[in-house]
Amino acid sequence: MNQIDNGLSCFGVSKAFGGHRALSNVDLSVEKGEIYAILGPSGCGKTTLLRIIAGLELPDKGRVFLGSRELTRLPASQRPVNMVFQSYALFPHLNVHDNVAFGLRAKKVSDREVKARVADILELMQMGGLETRRPHELSGGQKQRVALARALVNEPEILLLDEPMSALDAHLRGQVQDELRSLQKRLGTTFVLVTHDQNEAKMLSNKLAIMDGGEMVQFGPTQQVYSKPQTTFVAEFLGASKKNIIDARHLSDMSYSTPFGVMDFHEKPAWDIGKMLIWPDRIEIHEEARPAVADESGNWFEATVYDPVFNGQGLDLHLLRSPDDSFTGGAVSVKARTSKYLTEGQRVAVRFPPENIVPLDKYSLS
C-alpha cells in the first residue's frame, strides 16, 4: 500500500493487549476529503485503530502518516486530528458554548477568536441560540451536534468518528446521517467513520474497509465492496442471507451446477467447488411460469413462491425450486419489484443474471 499525498496512511499497524491481538499488520489509505468507513463486528479492532490514529494508543508495530508527516509517536495534542466518541464525552458542568470552546482555550486562542469561531460552528451545526444550555438539557441529536462542533471548531485535517450515532433512535439516526454527509461536503474535511451499522456505512462513505479479528479482510470503493464481497464472512456481514449464498460446482467452461440447476457465471472463480452469492434485488422474477424471453438468455428456472410479504414498494419472498422444497439450502430470498401480488404456491419464472452472480473467491471446498 502506497503513502497518500495529503491523506492518511497506516502501514503494518499491530497492537496487542496482554494476550489479546487487537490489530494484526493493518494497512489503511484514506484520501484527503473523503469519508472512509471502517466496518466490522464488536471486538474486531476498529476502535483500537481509530485510537492509534488519534494518538490515544501507541502501536506495538507499524507507522502512521498524514501526507509525508509521520504521526506514529506524536502526542495526541500535536496531531491535526480530532475524535468524536460514542458517548459524546461532553463536560456536564459546562454549557454548549464552553464545551465547544474548550479545545480552543487549551490552545491559548484569543477570546475574540474563540467567540467568533464558536458562533460560526454552532450556526453551521444549527445550534445557534442554545449556547447556554448544559448537556443534560439537550436531546441526543443536539448532544451529537455539540460533540461534532467541539471537534470541528479546531479545524482538524481528519475527523475520527467512533460509532457516533449508536445512541440515537432510528429516525434521528437517519436525520443526523444526512446532516453529517452534507456537513462533510461543505467543509471538505476527511472523515474516518467506525461503525458496525452496514446501512450507515453504505449511506455515508466513499470508501469502505471490512475488519474481522484485527485484520482488514476487504476494502475498496463502497459500492464495489457491497456489490462484490470476496468472502462468506463479508457477504453475511453486509447483510446477505444464508439462503442467497449457494453451493456451486464447476462443470465446464463458465457453467456451474447449483441446487437450482446449471448456471452460467459471468466471471470464473478460483475454485471448482465453492459458494456463490446473488443479492435478493438482483434476481429477476416474472409472474408467468414460462415467459417468451426465457429461451433467449440463460439461467432461467421455474420456482414456487413461498411466504410473500408486501414491503411498501414490492414484495419480499422466498422461492423454492420445487413445491416440496427438495433442493439443498431451502429457499432463495428475493426482493421483487412488481406491482402485482404473487400468491403462495404460485409457479413463476426466475432468472439469475450471470453478471449478478458473485463468486465468493476465498471460500473453497476443493
Short mmCIF file of C-alpha atoms in Angstrom, two decimals:
data_model
loop_
_atom_site.label_atom_id
_atom_site.label_comp_id
_atom_site.label_asym_id
_atom_site.label_seq_id
_atom_site.Cartn_x
_atom_site.Cartn_y
_atom_site.Cartn_z
CA MET A 1 0.00 0.00 0.00
CA ASN A 2 1.42 3.38 -1.04
CA GLN A 3 1.67 6.53 1.03
CA ILE A 4 -1.09 9.04 0.19
CA ASP A 5 -0.17 12.67 -0.55
CA ASN A 6 -2.07 14.87 1.96
CA GLY A 7 -4.03 11.80 3.05
CA LEU A 8 -3.86 9.33 5.92
CA SER A 9 -1.66 6.23 5.61
CA CYS A 10 -1.20 3.37 8.04
CA PHE A 11 1.41 0.68 7.39
CA GLY A 12 1.61 -2.67 9.17
CA VAL A 13 -0.10 -1.45 12.35
CA SER A 14 -0.28 -4.10 15.08
CA LYS A 15 -1.46 -3.89 18.68
CA ALA A 16 -1.97 -6.42 21.47
CA PHE A 17 -3.43 -6.03 24.94
CA GLY A 18 -1.99 -8.77 27.11
CA GLY A 19 -2.66 -11.98 25.23
CA HIS A 20 -5.33 -10.43 23.01
CA ARG A 21 -4.32 -9.43 19.48
CA ALA A 22 -6.38 -6.33 18.69
CA LEU A 23 -4.73 -5.44 15.37
CA SER A 24 -2.52 -7.51 13.08
CA ASN A 25 -0.46 -5.84 10.37
CA VAL A 26 -3.20 -3.42 9.29
CA ASP A 27 -2.72 -1.16 6.26
CA LEU A 28 -5.06 1.76 5.55
CA SER A 29 -5.04 4.56 2.95
CA VAL A 30 -7.54 7.42 3.15
CA GLU A 31 -7.58 10.15 0.51
CA LYS A 32 -7.91 13.77 1.59
CA GLY A 33 -11.54 14.95 1.66
CA GLU A 34 -13.29 11.56 1.57
CA ILE A 35 -15.48 9.72 4.06
CA TYR A 36 -13.85 6.37 4.79
CA ALA A 37 -15.89 3.87 6.82
CA ILE A 38 -14.36 1.02 8.81
CA LEU A 39 -16.97 -1.66 9.36
CA GLY A 40 -16.86 -4.81 11.43
CA PRO A 41 -18.31 -6.71 14.40
CA SER A 42 -17.66 -5.75 18.01
CA GLY A 43 -14.11 -6.57 19.08
CA CYS A 44 -12.65 -6.65 15.56
CA GLY A 45 -10.17 -3.81 16.24
CA LYS A 46 -12.00 -0.83 14.68
CA THR A 47 -11.84 1.47 17.70
CA THR A 48 -8.26 0.47 18.53
CA LEU A 49 -7.19 1.52 15.04
CA LEU A 50 -9.01 4.83 15.44
CA ARG A 51 -7.33 5.47 18.81
CA ILE A 52 -3.91 4.78 17.31
CA ILE A 53 -4.60 7.29 14.51
CA ALA A 54 -5.74 9.82 17.16
CA GLY A 55 -2.63 9.23 19.29
CA LEU A 56 -4.58 7.83 22.24
CA GLU A 57 -2.80 4.47 21.85
CA LEU A 58 0.65 3.62 20.53
CA PRO A 59 1.04 0.70 18.10
CA ASP A 60 3.31 -2.20 19.01
CA LYS A 61 4.44 -2.19 15.39
CA GLY A 62 3.74 -0.13 12.28
CA ARG A 63 3.68 3.54 11.25
CA VAL A 64 1.04 6.25 10.74
CA PHE A 65 1.46 9.18 8.32
CA LEU A 66 -0.53 12.24 7.34
CA GLY A 67 0.87 13.06 3.93
CA SER A 68 4.65 12.92 4.40
CA ARG A 69 4.44 13.77 8.12
CA GLU A 70 4.82 10.80 10.46
CA LEU A 71 2.38 10.78 13.37
CA THR A 72 3.25 7.42 14.93
CA ARG A 73 4.90 8.73 18.12
CA LEU A 74 3.47 12.23 18.06
CA PRO A 75 1.35 13.14 21.14
CA ALA A 76 -2.37 13.40 20.51
CA SER A 77 -2.35 17.14 21.33
CA GLN A 78 0.07 17.78 18.47
CA ARG A 79 -1.84 15.89 15.78
CA PRO A 80 -4.19 17.69 13.34
CA VAL A 81 -6.78 15.07 14.25
CA ASN A 82 -9.91 15.20 16.41
CA MET A 83 -12.12 12.36 17.58
CA VAL A 84 -15.85 12.18 18.34
CA PHE A 85 -16.55 9.40 20.83
CA GLN A 86 -19.53 7.06 21.01
CA SER A 87 -20.58 8.61 24.34
CA TYR A 88 -20.02 12.20 23.04
CA ALA A 89 -17.85 12.85 26.18
CA LEU A 90 -19.30 16.31 26.81
CA PHE A 91 -18.35 18.07 30.04
CA PRO A 92 -21.56 18.03 32.11
CA HIS A 93 -20.62 21.15 34.14
CA LEU A 94 -20.01 23.28 31.01
CA ASN A 95 -22.65 24.80 28.77
CA VAL A 96 -22.74 24.33 24.99
CA HIS A 97 -20.53 27.35 24.26
CA ASP A 98 -17.86 26.37 26.77
CA ASN A 99 -17.87 22.72 25.67
CA VAL A 100 -17.20 23.78 22.09
CA ALA A 101 -14.64 26.41 23.14
CA PHE A 102 -12.68 24.04 25.38
CA GLY A 103 -10.08 22.94 22.82
CA LEU A 104 -9.51 26.46 21.51
CA ARG A 105 -8.90 27.80 25.01
CA ALA A 106 -6.48 24.97 25.70
CA LYS A 107 -4.51 26.21 22.67
CA LYS A 108 -4.49 29.77 24.06
CA VAL A 109 -6.60 31.17 21.22
CA SER A 110 -7.70 34.76 21.93
CA ASP A 111 -11.13 35.31 23.50
CA ARG A 112 -12.28 37.29 20.45
CA GLU A 113 -11.35 34.48 18.05
CA VAL A 114 -12.86 31.84 20.34
CA LYS A 115 -16.17 33.71 20.40
CA ALA A 116 -16.23 34.13 16.61
CA ARG A 117 -15.26 30.54 15.79
CA VAL A 118 -17.67 29.01 18.30
CA ALA A 119 -20.53 31.16 16.97
CA ASP A 120 -19.71 30.15 13.38
CA ILE A 121 -19.56 26.41 14.07
CA LEU A 122 -22.72 26.41 16.20
CA GLU A 123 -24.56 28.22 13.41
CA LEU A 124 -23.26 25.64 10.94
CA MET A 125 -24.47 22.86 13.24
CA GLN A 126 -27.89 24.54 13.63
CA MET A 127 -27.27 25.05 17.35
CA GLY A 128 -27.42 28.86 17.45
CA GLY A 129 -29.38 30.14 20.45
CA LEU A 130 -28.56 27.08 22.60
CA GLU A 131 -25.15 28.32 23.80
CA THR A 132 -26.13 28.48 27.48
CA ARG A 133 -27.70 25.04 27.77
CA ARG A 134 -25.98 22.24 29.69
CA PRO A 135 -25.66 18.71 28.19
CA HIS A 136 -28.48 17.31 30.35
CA GLU A 137 -30.84 19.87 28.76
CA LEU A 138 -30.11 18.65 25.22
CA SER A 139 -31.64 15.88 23.12
CA GLY A 140 -29.50 13.03 21.79
CA GLY A 141 -29.22 14.68 18.38
CA GLN A 142 -28.25 18.02 19.92
CA LYS A 143 -25.55 16.39 22.05
CA GLN A 144 -24.21 14.76 18.92
CA ARG A 145 -24.05 18.13 17.15
CA VAL A 146 -22.21 19.70 20.10
CA ALA A 147 -19.66 16.87 20.06
CA LEU A 148 -19.15 17.40 16.32
CA ALA A 149 -18.90 21.17 16.77
CA ARG A 150 -16.28 20.77 19.53
CA ALA A 151 -14.19 18.57 17.24
CA LEU A 152 -14.62 20.67 14.08
CA VAL A 153 -14.02 24.09 15.67
CA ASN A 154 -10.33 23.14 15.95
CA GLU A 155 -10.25 22.76 12.14
CA PRO A 156 -8.69 19.28 12.11
CA GLU A 157 -7.41 17.79 8.89
CA ILE A 158 -9.01 14.48 9.89
CA LEU A 159 -12.14 13.88 11.97
CA LEU A 160 -12.42 10.43 13.55
CA LEU A 161 -15.94 9.25 14.38
CA ASP A 162 -16.34 6.26 16.70
CA GLU A 163 -19.89 4.86 16.40
CA PRO A 164 -21.20 8.46 16.51
CA MET A 165 -24.86 7.57 16.02
CA SER A 166 -25.21 4.37 18.03
CA ALA A 167 -27.05 6.13 20.87
CA LEU A 168 -29.68 7.69 18.58
CA ASP A 169 -33.05 6.19 17.67
CA ALA A 170 -33.62 5.05 14.09
CA HIS A 171 -35.46 8.20 12.91
CA LEU A 172 -32.92 10.60 14.41
CA ARG A 173 -30.01 8.48 13.17
CA GLY A 174 -31.15 8.87 9.57
CA GLN A 175 -31.53 12.64 10.00
CA VAL A 176 -28.07 13.04 11.54
CA GLN A 177 -26.53 10.85 8.82
CA ASP A 178 -27.90 13.25 6.18
CA GLU A 179 -26.61 16.24 8.13
CA LEU A 180 -23.19 14.68 8.61
CA ARG A 181 -22.72 13.95 4.91
CA SER A 182 -23.88 17.46 3.98
CA LEU A 183 -21.52 18.95 6.57
CA GLN A 184 -18.56 16.96 5.26
CA LYS A 185 -19.23 18.15 1.71
CA ARG A 186 -19.31 21.78 2.83
CA LEU A 187 -16.15 21.57 4.93
CA GLY A 188 -14.12 19.14 2.81
CA THR A 189 -12.68 17.60 5.99
CA THR A 190 -11.50 13.98 5.83
CA PHE A 191 -13.82 11.77 7.91
CA VAL A 192 -12.88 8.30 9.15
CA LEU A 193 -16.01 6.61 10.48
CA VAL A 194 -16.03 3.46 12.61
CA THR A 195 -19.36 1.65 12.74
CA HIS A 196 -20.96 -1.78 12.90
CA ASP A 197 -24.04 -0.49 11.05
CA GLN A 198 -23.94 -1.62 7.40
CA ASN A 199 -26.58 0.87 6.25
CA GLU A 200 -24.77 3.75 7.94
CA ALA A 201 -21.52 2.83 6.20
CA LYS A 202 -23.29 2.48 2.85
CA MET A 203 -25.08 5.84 3.17
CA LEU A 204 -22.10 7.90 4.30
CA SER A 205 -18.87 6.54 2.89
CA ASN A 206 -16.94 6.85 -0.36
CA LYS A 207 -14.59 4.03 0.61
CA LEU A 208 -15.12 1.09 2.92
CA ALA A 209 -12.93 -1.37 4.81
CA ILE A 210 -14.22 -4.54 6.48
CA MET A 211 -12.37 -5.78 9.56
CA ASP A 212 -12.50 -9.12 11.35
CA GLY A 213 -10.25 -10.45 14.08
CA GLY A 214 -7.90 -7.46 13.95
CA GLU A 215 -7.33 -7.75 10.19
CA MET A 216 -8.55 -5.93 7.09
CA VAL A 217 -10.40 -8.60 5.12
CA GLN A 218 -11.65 -6.41 2.24
CA PHE A 219 -11.50 -2.74 1.27
CA GLY A 220 -12.28 -0.51 -1.70
CA PRO A 221 -14.97 1.83 -3.06
CA THR A 222 -18.14 1.30 -1.03
CA GLN A 223 -20.32 0.29 -3.99
CA GLN A 224 -17.72 -2.21 -5.17
CA VAL A 225 -17.35 -3.88 -1.77
CA TYR A 226 -21.14 -4.17 -1.40
CA SER A 227 -21.60 -5.43 -4.96
CA LYS A 228 -18.77 -7.95 -4.87
CA PRO A 229 -17.91 -9.23 -1.40
CA GLN A 230 -14.98 -11.63 -1.55
CA THR A 231 -15.76 -13.99 1.32
CA THR A 232 -18.71 -15.60 3.03
CA PHE A 233 -17.98 -13.54 6.15
CA VAL A 234 -18.04 -10.24 4.26
CA ALA A 235 -21.20 -11.19 2.36
CA GLU A 236 -23.07 -12.16 5.53
CA PHE A 237 -21.80 -9.15 7.47
CA LEU A 238 -23.04 -6.85 4.72
CA GLY A 239 -26.48 -8.37 5.11
CA ALA A 240 -26.57 -11.31 2.71
CA SER A 241 -28.96 -14.04 3.78
CA LYS A 242 -27.52 -17.53 4.07
CA LYS A 243 -30.26 -18.52 1.61
CA ASN A 244 -28.59 -16.40 -1.08
CA ILE A 245 -25.16 -17.95 -0.59
CA ILE A 246 -25.47 -21.01 -2.79
CA ASP A 247 -23.29 -24.09 -3.32
CA ALA A 248 -21.77 -24.39 -6.80
CA ARG A 249 -19.63 -26.96 -8.60
CA HIS A 250 -17.74 -26.36 -11.84
CA LEU A 251 -18.93 -28.38 -14.83
CA SER A 252 -17.29 -26.90 -17.93
CA ASP A 253 -16.23 -23.50 -19.27
CA MET A 254 -18.39 -20.96 -17.35
CA SER A 255 -21.13 -23.45 -16.37
CA TYR A 256 -21.69 -24.49 -12.75
CA SER A 257 -24.04 -26.94 -11.09
CA THR A 258 -26.19 -25.41 -8.32
CA PRO A 259 -29.26 -26.56 -6.34
CA PHE A 260 -31.40 -24.56 -8.79
CA GLY A 261 -29.84 -26.21 -11.82
CA VAL A 262 -26.96 -25.42 -14.17
CA MET A 263 -25.97 -21.73 -14.17
CA ASP A 264 -23.60 -19.75 -16.33
CA PHE A 265 -21.24 -17.43 -14.45
CA HIS A 266 -20.01 -14.11 -15.82
CA GLU A 267 -16.65 -14.36 -14.04
CA LYS A 268 -14.69 -17.51 -13.27
CA PRO A 269 -14.00 -18.29 -9.60
CA ALA A 270 -10.66 -19.57 -8.35
CA TRP A 271 -12.29 -22.81 -7.22
CA ASP A 272 -14.07 -25.82 -8.70
CA ILE A 273 -16.32 -26.38 -5.66
CA GLY A 274 -17.36 -23.37 -3.60
CA LYS A 275 -20.00 -20.73 -2.91
CA MET A 276 -21.74 -18.06 -4.99
CA LEU A 277 -23.79 -15.07 -3.86
CA ILE A 278 -26.70 -13.31 -5.52
CA TRP A 279 -28.37 -10.36 -3.76
CA PRO A 280 -32.18 -10.60 -3.39
CA ASP A 281 -32.79 -7.48 -5.50
CA ARG A 282 -30.64 -8.81 -8.37
CA ILE A 283 -32.83 -11.83 -9.10
CA GLU A 284 -35.37 -11.38 -11.91
CA ILE A 285 -38.85 -12.75 -11.42
CA HIS A 286 -41.77 -13.00 -13.86
CA GLU A 287 -45.38 -13.73 -12.93
CA GLU A 288 -45.83 -16.34 -15.66
CA ALA A 289 -44.01 -19.66 -15.36
CA ARG A 290 -42.58 -19.64 -18.90
CA PRO A 291 -42.01 -16.13 -20.31
CA ALA A 292 -41.24 -15.79 -24.02
CA VAL A 293 -37.80 -14.32 -23.28
CA ALA A 294 -36.74 -17.39 -21.34
CA ASP A 295 -35.35 -19.11 -24.43
CA GLU A 296 -33.22 -16.10 -25.40
CA SER A 297 -30.90 -15.99 -22.40
CA GLY A 298 -29.55 -18.39 -19.80
CA ASN A 299 -30.09 -19.05 -16.10
CA TRP A 300 -33.91 -19.28 -16.32
CA PHE A 301 -35.69 -21.63 -13.95
CA GLU A 302 -39.19 -22.32 -12.68
CA ALA A 303 -39.80 -21.86 -8.98
CA THR A 304 -42.58 -21.76 -6.39
CA VAL A 305 -43.44 -18.62 -4.41
CA TYR A 306 -43.25 -19.03 -0.64
CA ASP A 307 -44.15 -16.52 2.13
CA PRO A 308 -44.69 -13.32 0.07
CA VAL A 309 -44.75 -10.08 2.14
CA PHE A 310 -45.52 -6.59 0.79
CA ASN A 311 -42.69 -4.19 1.74
CA GLY A 312 -44.23 -0.92 0.54
CA GLN A 313 -42.51 -0.95 -2.86
CA GLY A 314 -42.76 -4.55 -3.94
CA LEU A 315 -42.59 -8.00 -2.40
CA ASP A 316 -40.15 -9.79 -0.14
CA LEU A 317 -40.50 -13.51 -0.75
CA HIS A 318 -38.73 -16.84 -0.95
CA LEU A 319 -38.53 -19.10 -3.96
CA LEU A 320 -38.47 -22.88 -3.84
CA ARG A 321 -37.00 -24.79 -6.75
CA SER A 322 -39.80 -27.32 -6.37
CA PRO A 323 -43.03 -27.22 -4.34
CA ASP A 324 -41.72 -29.83 -1.90
CA ASP A 325 -38.57 -27.76 -1.22
CA SER A 326 -36.34 -30.66 -2.19
CA PHE A 327 -33.23 -28.69 -3.17
CA THR A 328 -30.29 -28.22 -0.81
CA GLY A 329 -30.25 -24.94 1.10
CA GLY A 330 -34.00 -24.43 1.39
CA ALA A 331 -35.20 -21.27 -0.35
CA VAL A 332 -33.60 -18.29 -2.02
CA SER A 333 -34.70 -14.79 -0.90
CA VAL A 334 -35.96 -12.29 -3.50
CA LYS A 335 -36.98 -8.64 -3.43
CA ALA A 336 -39.44 -8.50 -6.31
CA ARG A 337 -40.11 -5.14 -7.95
CA THR A 338 -43.64 -5.84 -9.07
CA SER A 339 -46.99 -4.14 -8.65
CA LYS A 340 -48.75 -7.49 -8.82
CA TYR A 341 -49.22 -9.63 -5.75
CA LEU A 342 -47.71 -13.08 -6.10
CA THR A 343 -49.57 -15.75 -4.18
CA GLU A 344 -48.27 -18.54 -2.02
CA GLY A 345 -47.62 -21.64 -4.13
CA GLN A 346 -47.69 -19.77 -7.46
CA ARG A 347 -45.24 -21.08 -10.07
CA VAL A 348 -43.12 -18.31 -11.59
CA ALA A 349 -40.10 -17.89 -13.85
CA VAL A 350 -36.91 -16.74 -12.18
CA ARG A 351 -33.57 -15.72 -13.69
CA PHE A 352 -30.17 -15.42 -12.08
CA PRO A 353 -28.38 -12.91 -14.38
CA PRO A 354 -24.78 -14.14 -14.84
CA GLU A 355 -23.42 -10.61 -14.32
CA ASN A 356 -25.09 -10.51 -10.88
CA ILE A 357 -23.61 -13.79 -9.64
CA VAL A 358 -20.72 -13.10 -7.25
CA PRO A 359 -18.25 -15.96 -6.69
CA LEU A 360 -17.01 -15.90 -3.09
CA ASP A 361 -13.45 -16.43 -4.21
CA LYS A 362 -11.85 -17.05 -0.84
CA TYR A 363 -14.36 -19.72 0.14
CA SER A 364 -13.38 -23.10 -1.26
CA LEU A 365 -14.33 -26.69 -0.54
CA SER A 366 -11.83 -28.14 -3.02
#
